[in-house]
C-alpha atoms as one frame of an Amber mdcrd trajectory, in Angstrom:
protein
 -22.709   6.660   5.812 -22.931   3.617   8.367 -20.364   4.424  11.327 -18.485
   1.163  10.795 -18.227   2.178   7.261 -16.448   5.932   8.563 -14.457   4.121
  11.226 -13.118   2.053   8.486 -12.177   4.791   6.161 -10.767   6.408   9.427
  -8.320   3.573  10.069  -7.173   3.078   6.476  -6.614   6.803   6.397  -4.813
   7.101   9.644  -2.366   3.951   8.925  -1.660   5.623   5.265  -0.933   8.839
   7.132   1.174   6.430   9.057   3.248   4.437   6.979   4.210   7.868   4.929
   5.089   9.708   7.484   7.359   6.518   8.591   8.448   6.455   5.076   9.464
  10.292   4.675  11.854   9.499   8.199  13.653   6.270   6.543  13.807   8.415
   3.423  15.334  11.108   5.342  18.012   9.491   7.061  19.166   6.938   4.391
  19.573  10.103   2.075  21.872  12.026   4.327  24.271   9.290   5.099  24.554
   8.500   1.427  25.060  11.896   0.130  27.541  12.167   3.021  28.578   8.927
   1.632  29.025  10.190  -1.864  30.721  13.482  -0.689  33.329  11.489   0.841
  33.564   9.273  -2.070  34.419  11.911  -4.452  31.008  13.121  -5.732  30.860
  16.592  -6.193  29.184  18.548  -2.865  26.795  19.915  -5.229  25.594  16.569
  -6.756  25.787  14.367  -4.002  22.434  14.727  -3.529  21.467  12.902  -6.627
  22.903  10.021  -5.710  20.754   8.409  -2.946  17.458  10.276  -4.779  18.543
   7.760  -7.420  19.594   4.959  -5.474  16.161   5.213  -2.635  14.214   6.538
  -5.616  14.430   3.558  -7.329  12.911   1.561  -4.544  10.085   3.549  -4.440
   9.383   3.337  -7.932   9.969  -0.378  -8.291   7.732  -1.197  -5.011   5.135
   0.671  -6.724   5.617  -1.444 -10.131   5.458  -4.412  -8.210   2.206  -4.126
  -6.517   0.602  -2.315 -10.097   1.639  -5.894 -11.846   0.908  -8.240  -8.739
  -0.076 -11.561 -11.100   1.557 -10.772 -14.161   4.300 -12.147 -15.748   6.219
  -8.464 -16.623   6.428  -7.917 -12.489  10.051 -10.186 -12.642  11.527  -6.974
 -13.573  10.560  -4.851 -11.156  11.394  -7.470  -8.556  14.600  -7.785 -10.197
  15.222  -3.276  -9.670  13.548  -3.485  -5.829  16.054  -6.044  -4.880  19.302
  -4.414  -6.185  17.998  -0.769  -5.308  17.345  -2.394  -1.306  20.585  -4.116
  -1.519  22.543  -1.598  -2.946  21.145   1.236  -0.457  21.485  -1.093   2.615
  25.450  -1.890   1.936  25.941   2.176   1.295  24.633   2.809   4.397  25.931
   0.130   6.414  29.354   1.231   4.519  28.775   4.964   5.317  28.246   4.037
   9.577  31.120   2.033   9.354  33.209   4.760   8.018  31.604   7.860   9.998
  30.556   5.784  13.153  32.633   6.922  16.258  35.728   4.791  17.000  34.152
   2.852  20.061  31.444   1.639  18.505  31.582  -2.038  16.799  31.453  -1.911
  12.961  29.021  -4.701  13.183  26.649  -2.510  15.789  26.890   0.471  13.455
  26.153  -0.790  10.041  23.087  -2.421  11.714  21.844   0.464  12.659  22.275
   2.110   9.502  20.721  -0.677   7.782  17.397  -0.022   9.619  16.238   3.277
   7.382  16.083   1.839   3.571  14.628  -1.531   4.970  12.033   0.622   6.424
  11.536   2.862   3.640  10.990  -0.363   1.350   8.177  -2.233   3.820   6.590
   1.208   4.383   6.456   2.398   0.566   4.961  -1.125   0.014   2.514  -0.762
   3.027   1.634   2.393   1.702   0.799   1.359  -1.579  -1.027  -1.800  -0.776
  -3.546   0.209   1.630  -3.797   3.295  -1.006  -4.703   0.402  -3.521  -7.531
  -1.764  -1.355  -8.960   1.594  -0.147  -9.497   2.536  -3.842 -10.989  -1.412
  -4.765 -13.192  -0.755  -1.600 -14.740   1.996  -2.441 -14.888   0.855  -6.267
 -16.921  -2.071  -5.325 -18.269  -1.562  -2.584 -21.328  -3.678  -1.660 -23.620
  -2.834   1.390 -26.077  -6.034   2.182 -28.382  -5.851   4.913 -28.128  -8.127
   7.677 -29.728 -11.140   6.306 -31.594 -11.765   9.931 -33.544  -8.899   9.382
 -33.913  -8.921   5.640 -38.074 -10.300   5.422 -37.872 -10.033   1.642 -35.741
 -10.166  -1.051 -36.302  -6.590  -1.689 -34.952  -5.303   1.547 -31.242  -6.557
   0.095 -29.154  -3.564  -1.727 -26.152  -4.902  -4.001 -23.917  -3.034  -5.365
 -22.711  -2.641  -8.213 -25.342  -3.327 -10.996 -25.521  -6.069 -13.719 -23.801
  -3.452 -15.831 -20.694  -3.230 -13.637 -20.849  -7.074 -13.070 -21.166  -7.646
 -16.898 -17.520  -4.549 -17.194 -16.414  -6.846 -14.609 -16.697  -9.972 -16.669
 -15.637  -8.153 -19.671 -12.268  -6.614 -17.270 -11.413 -10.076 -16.433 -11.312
 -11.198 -19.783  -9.032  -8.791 -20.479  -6.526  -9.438 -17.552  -7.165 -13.372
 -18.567  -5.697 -12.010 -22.098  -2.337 -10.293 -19.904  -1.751 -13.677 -18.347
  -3.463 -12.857 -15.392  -4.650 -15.812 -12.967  -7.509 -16.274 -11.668  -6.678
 -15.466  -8.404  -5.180 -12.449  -9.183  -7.955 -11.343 -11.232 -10.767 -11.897
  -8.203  -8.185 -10.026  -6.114  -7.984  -6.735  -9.262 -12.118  -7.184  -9.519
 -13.049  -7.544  -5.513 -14.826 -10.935  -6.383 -13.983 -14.282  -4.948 -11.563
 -16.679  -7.258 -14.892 -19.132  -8.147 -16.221 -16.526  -9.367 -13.706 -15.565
 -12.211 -13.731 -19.088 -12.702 -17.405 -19.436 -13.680 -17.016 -16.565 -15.656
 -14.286 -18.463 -18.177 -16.286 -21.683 -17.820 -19.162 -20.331 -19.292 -17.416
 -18.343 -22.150 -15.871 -21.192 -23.056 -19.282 -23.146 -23.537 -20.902 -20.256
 -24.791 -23.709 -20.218 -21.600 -25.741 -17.195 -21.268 -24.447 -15.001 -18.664
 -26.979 -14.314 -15.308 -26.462 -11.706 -12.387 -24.534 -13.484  -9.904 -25.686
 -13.156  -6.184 -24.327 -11.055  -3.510 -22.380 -14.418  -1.936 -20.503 -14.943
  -5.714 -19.684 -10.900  -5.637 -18.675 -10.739  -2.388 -15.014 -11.198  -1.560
């Protein structure tokens, strides 16, 4: 493997490490001020718990559905659930360092700083999941082309992936096409460049014989 290839994997690794471990800390501290939160709300000490698991939970889960239906008309929905699970986690916690914050600090001072954790934990979940998801396209399609001032012939250039992944690729975006997809989105899913997808429709629509496309059309 070429070494800018490993010092790439290296950095996407080390900033997913990153933005998980930052994530686990946001998680951490927005959960104990709203179970303390619940507690002194009335919630049962033994179920407390379950109430910023379901509260922070669902920001996890709905920046995760967001970024799986990027370019699709279903992902109002789980824009809808990220932005009440953010809001409703930031006002708890600005609530709960209000209520336990020490008498001479402001209010204002104090829910600020409690406000910090769950927008954290909702840029770092989506960080997270944005890198896990282009590390995974990367290696999908990856495409390794020689360095076209010391290519002689046209043999010394390796594409990949094969006509057979181009033509699942054509095939893949007529599917997504189908799911209201645009085309956009679709060269974004595929790891080709938006001209691309749009040749592709062009010529199914006049019923032109398909061709390999060269390593410039593949490449995003």
């Amino acid at each position: 493997m070429p070494a800018s290839a490993r010092g790439g994997r290296l950095a996407v690794g080390t900033a997913i490490a990153g933005t998980v471990l930052i994530a686990a800390f946001a998680f951490w501290l927005s959960f104990t001020a709203l179970s303390d939160l619940a507690r002194r709300s009335g919630v049962d000490a033994g179920q407390a718990w379950a109430w910023p698991l379901i509260v922070d939970g669902l920001i996890v889960v709905a920046t995760v559905a967001v970024v799986a239906l990027d370019g699709q008309r279903a992902a109002w929905y789980p824009w809808l659930l990220l932005m009440a699970g953010t809001s409703v986690s930031v006002t708890a916690n600005a609530l709960h360092a209000v209520v336990a914050a020490d008498a001479d600090v402001p209010d204002v001072l104090a829910a600020c700083v409690a406000a910090v954790p769950p927008l954290v934990l909702l840029a770092s979940t989506h960080l997270t999941v944005v890198l896990v998801r282009a590390h995974r396209a990367g290696r999908a399609d990856a495409v390794t082309v020689k360095d076209a001032g010391e290519a002689t012939t046209a043999e010394e250039v390796l594409v990949t992936p094969a006509v057979p992944e181009a033509a699942g690729r054509r095939a893949m975006a007529a599917r997504l096409r189908v799911q209201g997809w645009s085309n956009k989105a679709i060269a974004r899913e595929l790891g080709v460049v938006p001209s691309t997808v749009g040749r592709w429709f062009a010529k199914a629509a006049l019923g032109a014989p398909d061709r390999q496309e060269s390593p410039k059309e593949l490449a995003a």
